[in-house]
Amino acid sequence: MNPALIEVKNVSKSFGGVVANHEVSLTVAEGRITGLIGPNGSGKTTLFNSIVGYHPIDAGSIKFEGKEISELNVQKIARLGMVRTFQQTRIYGKMNCVDNMRISIAHRNAAWRDMFAEYSPAIVERAEHLLEFVGLYAKRNLVAGTLSFGQQELLEFAMALMNEPKVLLLDEPTAGINPTLINGLIDRLQRANREFGITMFIVEHNMRVIMNMAEHIYCLAHGELLAEGPPEKIQNDKRVVDAYLGAH
Ligand code: ADP
Ligand code: MG
């Protein structure tokens, strides 16, 4: 097993009376693709939000590269090399793809001198290179709002790569994407993992996708860890199957 890049220990988080996560412990191994599954409302997005510092946790510990980060804010954690994407894509529909890529850098760098980095030719070159990587080079000057859902997801993925993350947290990357583009997205995610060495932690509803991609999978139910293991073990785990059936 590779060393843990992210270590979550006994993390709890409630919203008013709603317990979204209860004493969740898991690790994301460096260089690997780790999956997080569970029925709707089981606390997956909440856990992602806690890890990236979007909101404070009630109890527990979250370490990144062995360092406690649960007290740090979103910007500080992002600067450590942790980048997340959202269940709903967050692109600028009226800007073209290259400008979206440039903006993604400016937004993640708080220092003023970095704000101007987005105008450097090197940044534009990098933006174009990554757009080529995700298969959007031909559309680079098109307004992002005209892209299909799947292409917007690819753009958001490329925007995340602009920031040279050590780890990417992807919240349902294939949601709303047609099957042809899903395969393209999976391929790009796997290549980014292999070729750029980016560790990934992926929340995914599509079982075929997550079983194919992840080496280790955690399953949440009602905010608690229900099961963990390699895909073969998880897909035959009766508790996991029951949790999904019970949710419908
Ligand atoms: P999942 O991503 O697995 O579908 P979530 O983490 O979004 O689950 O939600 C877990 C539970 O926490 C749900 O009951 C949800 O309604 C609740 N919840 C999530 N975020 C908030 C919030 N900001 N305020 C209040 N309740 C929330
Ligand atoms: Mg969610």
Tab-separated table of C-alpha atoms and ligand atoms in Angstrom:
chain	number	residue	atom	x	y	z
A	1	MET	CA	0.000	0.000	0.000
A	2	ASN	CA	1.289	3.446	-0.909
A	3	PRO	CA	1.633	6.012	1.881
A	4	ALA	CA	-1.497	7.935	2.815
A	5	LEU	CA	-1.736	11.345	1.147
A	6	ILE	CA	-5.013	12.146	2.916
A	7	GLU	CA	-5.863	10.671	6.292
A	8	VAL	CA	-9.341	11.200	7.701
A	9	LYS	CA	-9.861	10.084	11.288
A	10	ASN	CA	-13.144	9.979	13.185
A	11	VAL	CA	-14.537	12.987	11.353
A	12	SER	CA	-18.028	14.096	12.351
A	13	LYS	CA	-20.099	16.889	10.886
A	14	SER	CA	-23.693	17.901	11.585
A	15	PHE	CA	-25.934	20.590	10.131
A	16	GLY	CA	-28.349	21.564	12.863
A	17	GLY	CA	-29.900	18.258	13.858
A	18	VAL	CA	-28.771	16.430	10.696
A	19	VAL	CA	-25.735	14.201	11.186
A	20	ALA	CA	-24.075	14.258	7.746
A	21	ASN	CA	-20.869	12.433	8.774
A	22	HIS	CA	-20.373	10.391	11.915
A	23	GLU	CA	-16.857	9.300	12.948
A	24	VAL	CA	-15.690	8.627	9.404
A	25	SER	CA	-12.136	7.295	8.997
A	26	LEU	CA	-10.467	6.608	5.661
A	27	THR	CA	-7.227	7.099	3.772
A	28	VAL	CA	-6.410	8.142	0.225
A	29	ALA	CA	-3.196	6.461	-0.893
A	30	GLU	CA	-0.632	8.544	-2.768
A	31	GLY	CA	-0.610	8.000	-6.520
A	32	ARG	CA	-3.769	5.878	-6.500
A	33	ILE	CA	-7.407	6.343	-7.467
A	34	THR	CA	-9.681	5.920	-4.449
A	35	GLY	CA	-13.460	5.787	-4.741
A	36	LEU	CA	-16.236	6.995	-2.438
A	37	ILE	CA	-19.739	5.649	-2.989
A	38	GLY	CA	-23.011	5.602	-1.088
A	39	PRO	CA	-26.691	6.375	-1.633
A	40	ASN	CA	-27.946	9.940	-2.039
A	41	GLY	CA	-27.669	11.877	1.202
A	42	SER	CA	-25.122	9.478	2.731
A	43	GLY	CA	-22.631	12.300	3.330
A	44	LYS	CA	-20.164	12.033	0.429
A	45	THR	CA	-20.196	15.691	-0.601
A	46	THR	CA	-20.077	16.778	3.037
A	47	LEU	CA	-16.913	14.741	3.551
A	48	PHE	CA	-15.329	16.306	0.457
A	49	ASN	CA	-16.276	19.763	1.737
A	50	SER	CA	-14.692	18.994	5.102
A	51	ILE	CA	-11.470	17.722	3.524
A	52	VAL	CA	-10.976	20.781	1.306
A	53	GLY	CA	-11.753	23.186	4.152
A	54	TYR	CA	-15.060	24.444	2.813
A	55	HIS	CA	-16.535	24.202	6.288
A	56	PRO	CA	-15.177	23.361	9.760
A	57	ILE	CA	-15.634	19.852	11.138
A	58	ASP	CA	-17.212	19.158	14.540
A	59	ALA	CA	-14.729	16.487	15.597
A	60	GLY	CA	-11.896	14.366	14.268
A	61	SER	CA	-8.722	14.937	12.324
A	62	ILE	CA	-7.819	15.430	8.657
A	63	LYS	CA	-4.191	15.141	7.588
A	64	PHE	CA	-2.629	15.928	4.233
A	65	GLU	CA	0.924	14.657	3.714
A	66	GLY	CA	1.006	13.959	7.446
A	67	LYS	CA	0.104	17.537	8.401
A	68	GLU	CA	-3.117	18.449	10.203
A	69	ILE	CA	-5.267	20.608	7.886
A	70	SER	CA	-8.658	20.549	9.586
A	71	GLU	CA	-8.121	24.081	10.918
A	72	LEU	CA	-7.021	25.539	7.573
A	73	ASN	CA	-9.292	27.427	5.180
A	74	VAL	CA	-10.056	26.566	1.546
A	75	GLN	CA	-7.364	28.838	0.069
A	76	LYS	CA	-4.591	27.509	2.284
A	77	ILE	CA	-5.540	23.911	1.584
A	78	ALA	CA	-5.754	24.588	-2.166
A	79	ARG	CA	-2.248	26.024	-2.089
A	80	LEU	CA	-0.992	22.761	-0.565
A	81	GLY	CA	-2.032	21.060	-3.816
A	82	MET	CA	-5.556	19.866	-3.120
A	83	VAL	CA	-8.102	20.752	-5.811
A	84	ARG	CA	-11.747	19.737	-6.041
A	85	THR	CA	-14.403	19.818	-8.695
A	86	PHE	CA	-18.102	20.188	-7.996
A	87	GLN	CA	-21.207	18.100	-8.556
A	88	GLN	CA	-22.407	21.012	-10.719
A	89	THR	CA	-19.710	22.345	-13.028
A	90	ARG	CA	-18.439	25.803	-12.231
A	91	ILE	CA	-17.299	27.313	-15.469
A	92	TYR	CA	-17.834	30.790	-16.876
A	93	GLY	CA	-20.349	30.229	-19.652
A	94	LYS	CA	-19.795	33.566	-21.383
A	95	MET	CA	-16.004	33.249	-21.576
A	96	ASN	CA	-14.106	31.132	-24.041
A	97	CYS	CA	-12.277	27.976	-22.942
A	98	VAL	CA	-8.800	29.510	-22.817
A	99	ASP	CA	-10.045	32.392	-20.647
A	100	ASN	CA	-11.761	29.928	-18.308
A	101	MET	CA	-8.433	28.157	-17.942
A	102	ARG	CA	-6.609	31.431	-17.205
A	103	ILE	CA	-9.203	32.525	-14.668
A	104	SER	CA	-8.911	29.209	-12.825
A	105	ILE	CA	-5.350	30.180	-11.906
A	106	ALA	CA	-6.181	33.717	-10.822
A	107	HIS	CA	-8.957	32.523	-8.531
A	108	ARG	CA	-6.775	30.093	-6.707
A	109	ASN	CA	-3.863	32.432	-6.075
A	110	ALA	CA	-4.568	34.980	-3.385
A	111	ALA	CA	-1.375	37.027	-3.756
A	112	TRP	CA	-1.688	40.079	-5.992
A	113	ARG	CA	1.450	39.396	-7.975
A	114	ASP	CA	-0.021	36.025	-8.956
A	115	MET	CA	-3.197	37.653	-10.218
A	116	PHE	CA	-1.283	38.821	-13.275
A	117	ALA	CA	0.205	35.408	-13.956
A	118	GLU	CA	-2.852	34.548	-16.012
A	119	TYR	CA	-1.771	37.020	-18.715
A	120	SER	CA	1.657	35.485	-19.291
A	121	PRO	CA	2.205	33.668	-22.603
A	122	ALA	CA	3.419	30.618	-20.679
A	123	ILE	CA	0.018	30.346	-18.998
A	124	VAL	CA	-1.829	30.565	-22.317
A	125	GLU	CA	0.473	27.895	-23.699
A	126	ARG	CA	-0.216	25.644	-20.723
A	127	ALA	CA	-3.947	26.268	-21.060
A	128	GLU	CA	-3.833	25.225	-24.719
A	129	HIS	CA	-1.719	22.179	-23.951
A	130	LEU	CA	-4.169	20.976	-21.298
A	131	LEU	CA	-7.166	21.703	-23.535
A	132	GLU	CA	-5.500	19.460	-26.072
A	133	PHE	CA	-5.005	16.819	-23.371
A	134	VAL	CA	-8.748	16.712	-22.652
A	135	GLY	CA	-9.670	16.857	-26.354
A	136	LEU	CA	-10.981	20.425	-26.414
A	137	TYR	CA	-8.215	22.124	-28.385
A	138	ALA	CA	-10.432	22.649	-31.450
A	139	LYS	CA	-12.994	24.399	-29.210
A	140	ARG	CA	-10.501	26.533	-27.296
A	141	ASN	CA	-11.818	29.855	-28.611
A	142	LEU	CA	-15.495	28.962	-28.268
A	143	VAL	CA	-17.634	30.362	-25.488
A	144	ALA	CA	-17.805	27.666	-22.786
A	145	GLY	CA	-21.595	27.930	-22.488
A	146	THR	CA	-21.963	26.439	-25.959
A	147	LEU	CA	-20.156	23.210	-24.991
A	148	SER	CA	-22.129	20.056	-24.207
A	149	PHE	CA	-22.429	18.919	-20.576
A	150	GLY	CA	-19.679	16.366	-21.041
A	151	GLN	CA	-17.378	18.876	-22.691
A	152	GLN	CA	-17.995	21.320	-19.840
A	153	GLU	CA	-16.985	18.571	-17.423
A	154	LEU	CA	-13.789	18.018	-19.425
A	155	LEU	CA	-13.146	21.769	-19.324
A	156	GLU	CA	-13.587	21.821	-15.565
A	157	PHE	CA	-11.183	18.921	-15.275
A	158	ALA	CA	-8.630	20.786	-17.420
A	159	MET	CA	-9.140	23.896	-15.247
A	160	ALA	CA	-8.354	21.802	-12.179
A	161	LEU	CA	-5.165	20.549	-13.866
A	162	MET	CA	-4.030	24.161	-14.474
A	163	ASN	CA	-3.270	24.354	-10.769
A	164	GLU	CA	-0.930	21.347	-10.815
A	165	PRO	CA	-2.721	19.506	-8.031
A	166	LYS	CA	-1.155	16.702	-6.006
A	167	VAL	CA	-4.615	15.364	-5.410
A	168	LEU	CA	-7.905	15.906	-7.214
A	169	LEU	CA	-11.236	15.410	-5.473
A	170	LEU	CA	-13.920	14.805	-8.077
A	171	ASP	CA	-17.574	14.911	-7.045
A	172	GLU	CA	-19.637	12.839	-9.491
A	173	PRO	CA	-17.610	13.763	-12.593
A	174	THR	CA	-19.776	11.712	-14.965
A	175	ALA	CA	-23.163	13.040	-13.784
A	176	GLY	CA	-25.308	14.066	-16.753
A	177	ILE	CA	-22.736	13.059	-19.358
A	178	ASN	CA	-23.623	10.872	-22.326
A	179	PRO	CA	-21.992	7.398	-22.440
A	180	THR	CA	-19.582	8.190	-25.290
A	181	LEU	CA	-18.065	11.125	-23.442
A	182	ILE	CA	-17.962	9.164	-20.168
A	183	ASN	CA	-15.394	6.817	-21.681
A	184	GLY	CA	-13.335	9.781	-22.877
A	185	LEU	CA	-13.445	11.336	-19.415
A	186	ILE	CA	-12.439	8.087	-17.675
A	187	ASP	CA	-9.546	7.736	-20.092
A	188	ARG	CA	-8.343	11.300	-19.363
A	189	LEU	CA	-8.657	10.835	-15.599
A	190	GLN	CA	-6.646	7.614	-15.732
A	191	ARG	CA	-3.989	9.228	-17.914
A	192	ALA	CA	-3.698	12.192	-15.535
A	193	ASN	CA	-3.238	9.704	-12.701
A	194	ARG	CA	-0.607	7.666	-14.570
A	195	GLU	CA	1.236	10.333	-16.529
A	196	PHE	CA	1.100	13.295	-14.140
A	197	GLY	CA	1.046	11.162	-10.981
A	198	ILE	CA	-2.040	12.930	-9.647
A	199	THR	CA	-3.727	11.137	-6.755
A	200	MET	CA	-7.510	11.000	-7.107
A	201	PHE	CA	-10.424	10.693	-4.732
A	202	ILE	CA	-13.662	10.243	-6.662
A	203	VAL	CA	-17.310	10.282	-5.639
A	204	GLU	CA	-19.202	8.440	-8.318
A	205	HIS	CA	-22.733	7.164	-8.805
A	206	ASN	CA	-22.028	5.171	-11.928
A	207	MET	CA	-20.968	1.758	-10.581
A	208	ARG	CA	-19.384	0.651	-13.847
A	209	VAL	CA	-17.160	3.733	-13.810
A	210	ILE	CA	-16.024	3.529	-10.199
A	211	MET	CA	-15.495	-0.241	-10.246
A	212	ASN	CA	-13.274	0.173	-13.331
A	213	MET	CA	-11.256	3.095	-12.068
A	214	ALA	CA	-10.738	2.825	-8.337
A	215	GLU	CA	-8.303	0.463	-6.676
A	216	HIS	CA	-9.896	0.929	-3.283
A	217	ILE	CA	-13.467	1.946	-2.526
A	218	TYR	CA	-15.183	3.277	0.584
A	219	CYS	CA	-18.947	3.109	0.978
A	220	LEU	CA	-20.901	5.511	3.183
A	221	ALA	CA	-24.453	5.003	4.420
A	222	HIS	CA	-26.301	7.420	6.701
A	223	GLY	CA	-23.070	9.357	7.241
A	224	GLU	CA	-21.101	6.362	8.477
A	225	LEU	CA	-18.536	4.145	6.835
A	226	LEU	CA	-20.327	0.952	5.858
A	227	ALA	CA	-17.666	-0.985	3.976
A	228	GLU	CA	-14.306	-0.661	2.271
A	229	GLY	CA	-12.156	-2.736	-0.002
A	230	PRO	CA	-11.139	-3.425	-3.589
A	231	PRO	CA	-13.916	-3.197	-6.232
A	232	GLU	CA	-14.454	-6.968	-6.441
A	233	LYS	CA	-15.110	-7.111	-2.726
A	234	ILE	CA	-17.330	-4.012	-2.591
A	235	GLN	CA	-19.630	-4.998	-5.443
A	236	ASN	CA	-20.349	-8.339	-3.769
A	237	ASP	CA	-20.775	-6.894	-0.291
A	238	LYS	CA	-24.337	-7.522	0.813
A	239	ARG	CA	-24.369	-4.467	3.097
A	240	VAL	CA	-23.442	-2.233	0.147
A	241	VAL	CA	-26.047	-3.769	-2.136
A	242	ASP	CA	-28.703	-3.452	0.593
A	243	ALA	CA	-27.786	0.187	1.271
A	244	TYR	CA	-28.370	1.034	-2.388
A	245	LEU	CA	-31.569	-0.994	-2.661
A	246	GLY	CA	-32.851	0.519	0.573
A	247	ALA	CA	-32.287	3.995	-0.831
A	248	HIS	CA	-34.718	3.565	-3.720
B	1	ADP	P1	-24.333	12.975	-0.664
B	1	ADP	O1	-23.296	13.825	-1.312
B	1	ADP	O2	-23.855	11.628	-0.260
B	1	ADP	O3	-25.589	12.879	-1.481
B	1	ADP	P2	-24.493	15.140	1.288
B	1	ADP	O4	-23.162	15.190	1.946
B	1	ADP	O5	-24.782	16.146	0.247
B	1	ADP	O6	-24.762	13.663	0.726
B	1	ADP	O7	-25.622	15.252	2.396
B	1	ADP	C1	-25.624	14.502	3.593
B	1	ADP	C2	-26.717	15.024	4.510
B	1	ADP	O8	-26.361	16.289	5.014
B	1	ADP	C3	-28.061	15.178	3.832
B	1	ADP	O9	-29.083	14.829	4.756
B	1	ADP	C4	-28.116	16.651	3.505
B	1	ADP	O10	-29.422	17.108	3.452
B	1	ADP	C5	-27.337	17.260	4.672
B	1	ADP	N1	-26.634	18.492	4.293
B	1	ADP	C6	-25.578	18.590	3.447
B	1	ADP	N2	-25.141	19.855	3.351
B	1	ADP	C7	-25.957	20.595	4.142
B	1	ADP	C8	-26.033	21.986	4.495
B	1	ADP	N3	-25.161	22.877	3.984
B	1	ADP	N4	-26.991	22.371	5.354
B	1	ADP	C9	-27.850	21.477	5.882
B	1	ADP	N5	-27.840	20.170	5.621
B	1	ADP	C10	-26.914	19.715	4.756
B	2	MG	MG	-23.223	14.719	-3.210
